[in-house]
PDB file of C-alpha atoms in Angstrom:
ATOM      1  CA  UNK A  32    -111.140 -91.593   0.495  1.00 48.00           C
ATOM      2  CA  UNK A  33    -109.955 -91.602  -3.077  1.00 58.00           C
ATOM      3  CA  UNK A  34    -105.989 -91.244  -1.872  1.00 59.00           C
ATOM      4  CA  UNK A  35    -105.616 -87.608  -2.453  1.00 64.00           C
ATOM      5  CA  UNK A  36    -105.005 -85.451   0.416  1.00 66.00           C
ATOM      6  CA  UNK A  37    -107.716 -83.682   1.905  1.00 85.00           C
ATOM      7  CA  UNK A  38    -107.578 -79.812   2.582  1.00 85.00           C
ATOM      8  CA  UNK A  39    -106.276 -79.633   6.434  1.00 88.00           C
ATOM      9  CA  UNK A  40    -103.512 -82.836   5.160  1.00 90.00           C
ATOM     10  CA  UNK A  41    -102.255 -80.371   2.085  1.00 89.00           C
ATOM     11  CA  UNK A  42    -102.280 -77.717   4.543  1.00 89.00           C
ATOM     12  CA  UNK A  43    -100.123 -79.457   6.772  1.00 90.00           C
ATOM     13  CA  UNK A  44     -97.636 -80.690   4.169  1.00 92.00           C
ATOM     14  CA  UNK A  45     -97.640 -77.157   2.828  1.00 92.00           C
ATOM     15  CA  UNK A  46     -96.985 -75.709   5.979  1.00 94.00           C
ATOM     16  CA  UNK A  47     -94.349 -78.500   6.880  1.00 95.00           C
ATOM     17  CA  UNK A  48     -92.640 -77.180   3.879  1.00 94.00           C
ATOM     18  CA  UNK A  49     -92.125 -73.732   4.321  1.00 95.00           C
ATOM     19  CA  UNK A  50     -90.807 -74.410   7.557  1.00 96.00           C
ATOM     20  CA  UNK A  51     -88.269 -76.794   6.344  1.00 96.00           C
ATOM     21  CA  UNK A  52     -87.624 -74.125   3.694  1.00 96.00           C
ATOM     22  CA  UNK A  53     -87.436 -71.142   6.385  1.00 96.00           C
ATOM     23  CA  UNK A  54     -84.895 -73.073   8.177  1.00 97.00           C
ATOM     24  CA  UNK A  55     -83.074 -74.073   5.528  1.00 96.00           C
ATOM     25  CA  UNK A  56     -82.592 -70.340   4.842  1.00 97.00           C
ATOM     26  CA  UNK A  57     -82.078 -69.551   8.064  1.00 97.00           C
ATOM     27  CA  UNK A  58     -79.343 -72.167   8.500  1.00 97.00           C
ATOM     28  CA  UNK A  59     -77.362 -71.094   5.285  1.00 97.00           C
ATOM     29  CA  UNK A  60     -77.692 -67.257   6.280  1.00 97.00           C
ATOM     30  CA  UNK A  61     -76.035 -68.265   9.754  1.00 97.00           C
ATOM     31  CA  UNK A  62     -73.459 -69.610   7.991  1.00 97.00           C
ATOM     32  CA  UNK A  63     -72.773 -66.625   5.888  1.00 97.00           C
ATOM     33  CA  UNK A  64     -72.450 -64.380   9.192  1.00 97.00           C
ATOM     34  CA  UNK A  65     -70.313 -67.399  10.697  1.00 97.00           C
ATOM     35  CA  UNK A  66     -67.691 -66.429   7.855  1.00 97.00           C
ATOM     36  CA  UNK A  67     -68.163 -63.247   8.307  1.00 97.00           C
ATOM     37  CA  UNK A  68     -67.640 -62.593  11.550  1.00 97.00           C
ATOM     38  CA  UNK A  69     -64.274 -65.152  11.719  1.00 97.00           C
ATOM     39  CA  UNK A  70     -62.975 -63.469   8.529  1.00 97.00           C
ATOM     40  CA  UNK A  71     -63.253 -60.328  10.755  1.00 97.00           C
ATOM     41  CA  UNK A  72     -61.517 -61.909  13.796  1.00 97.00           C
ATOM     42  CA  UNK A  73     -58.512 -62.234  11.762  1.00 96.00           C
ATOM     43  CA  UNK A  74     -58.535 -59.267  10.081  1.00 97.00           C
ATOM     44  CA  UNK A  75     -58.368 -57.751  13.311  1.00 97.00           C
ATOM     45  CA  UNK A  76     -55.713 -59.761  14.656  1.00 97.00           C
ATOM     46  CA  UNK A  77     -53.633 -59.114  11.084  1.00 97.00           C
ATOM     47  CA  UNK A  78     -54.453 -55.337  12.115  1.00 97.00           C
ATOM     48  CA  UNK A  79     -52.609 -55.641  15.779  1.00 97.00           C
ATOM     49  CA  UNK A  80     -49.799 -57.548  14.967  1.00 98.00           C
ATOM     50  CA  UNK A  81     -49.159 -55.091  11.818  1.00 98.00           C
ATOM     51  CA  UNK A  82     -49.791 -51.939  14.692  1.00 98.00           C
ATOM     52  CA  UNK A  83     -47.401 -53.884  17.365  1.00 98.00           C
ATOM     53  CA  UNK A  84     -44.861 -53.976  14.525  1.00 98.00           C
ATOM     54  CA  UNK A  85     -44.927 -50.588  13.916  1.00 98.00           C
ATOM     55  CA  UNK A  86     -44.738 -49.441  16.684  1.00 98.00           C
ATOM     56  CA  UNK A  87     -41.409 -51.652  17.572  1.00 98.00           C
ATOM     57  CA  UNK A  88     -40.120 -50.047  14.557  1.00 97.00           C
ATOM     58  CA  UNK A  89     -40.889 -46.815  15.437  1.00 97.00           C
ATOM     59  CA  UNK A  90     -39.134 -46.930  18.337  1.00 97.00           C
ATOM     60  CA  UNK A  91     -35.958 -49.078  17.257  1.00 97.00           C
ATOM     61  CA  UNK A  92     -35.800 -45.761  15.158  1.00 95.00           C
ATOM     62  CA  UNK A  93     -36.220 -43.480  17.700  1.00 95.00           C
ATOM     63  CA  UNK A  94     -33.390 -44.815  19.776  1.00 94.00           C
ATOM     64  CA  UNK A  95     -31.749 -45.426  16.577  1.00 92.00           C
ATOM     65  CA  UNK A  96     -31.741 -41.428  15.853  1.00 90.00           C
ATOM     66  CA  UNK A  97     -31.252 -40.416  19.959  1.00 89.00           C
ATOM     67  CA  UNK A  98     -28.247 -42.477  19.597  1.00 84.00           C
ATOM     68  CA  UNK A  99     -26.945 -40.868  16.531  1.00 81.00           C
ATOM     69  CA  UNK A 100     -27.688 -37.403  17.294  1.00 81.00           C
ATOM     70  CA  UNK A 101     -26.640 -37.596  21.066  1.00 79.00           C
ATOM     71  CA  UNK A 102     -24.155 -40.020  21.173  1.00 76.00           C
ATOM     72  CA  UNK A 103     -20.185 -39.412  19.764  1.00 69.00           C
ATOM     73  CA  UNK A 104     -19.854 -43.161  19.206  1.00 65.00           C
ATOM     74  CA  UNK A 105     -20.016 -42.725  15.097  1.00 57.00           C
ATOM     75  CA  UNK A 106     -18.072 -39.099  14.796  1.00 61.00           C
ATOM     76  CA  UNK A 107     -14.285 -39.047  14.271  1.00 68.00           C
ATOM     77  CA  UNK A 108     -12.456 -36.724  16.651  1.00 71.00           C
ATOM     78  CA  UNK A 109     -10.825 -33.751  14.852  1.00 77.00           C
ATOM     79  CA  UNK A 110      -6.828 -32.651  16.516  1.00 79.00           C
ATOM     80  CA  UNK A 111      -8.274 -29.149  17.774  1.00 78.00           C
ATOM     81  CA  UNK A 112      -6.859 -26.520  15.668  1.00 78.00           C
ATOM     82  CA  UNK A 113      -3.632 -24.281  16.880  1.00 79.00           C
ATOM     83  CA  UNK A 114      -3.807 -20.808  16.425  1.00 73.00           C
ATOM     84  CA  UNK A 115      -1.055 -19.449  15.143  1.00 73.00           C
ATOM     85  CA  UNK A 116       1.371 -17.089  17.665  1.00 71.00           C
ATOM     86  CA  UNK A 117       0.991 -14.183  15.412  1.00 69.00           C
ATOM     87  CA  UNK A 118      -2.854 -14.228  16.469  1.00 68.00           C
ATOM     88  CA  UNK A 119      -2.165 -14.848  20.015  1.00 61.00           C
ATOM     89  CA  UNK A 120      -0.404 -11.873  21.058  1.00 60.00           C
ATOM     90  CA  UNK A 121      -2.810  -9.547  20.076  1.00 55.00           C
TER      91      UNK A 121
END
């Protein structure tokens, strides 16, 4: 042998190498979805706490408006008005 590798050795070492190179890829595009999918995971979180915060404020202004519209807490009380005598005999 003159120390150059025969055709099944260069077929070996070829196909050695695009292995390594299909798992290479394989390992980096796993790693893309990895990010992916946790950038999702808080995106979604971000998306409940911002829906569970409106809704509390949605309903701190619903009681907010019950309480001013049915409630005589905030309204001053007016002296009720006399009628005068020349009105009341009629």
């Amino acid at each position: 042998m003159n120390g150059e590798p025969n055709d099944i050795e260069r077929a070996a070492i070829e196909e050695h190498a695009q292995r390594t190179a299909e798992q290479s890829a394989l390992r980096k595009v796993r790693k893309t979805l990895d990010g992916i999918e946790a950038a999702e995971a808080g995106e979604r979180r971000s998306l409940r706490k911002i829906l569970v915060v409106c809704a509390i404020l949605v309903l701190l202004g619903a009681w907010l408006s019950w309480e001013l519209i049915f409630s005589d807490k905030g309204m001053p009380r007016q002296q009720p008005m006399k009628v005068p005598a020349a009105l009341q005999k009629q």
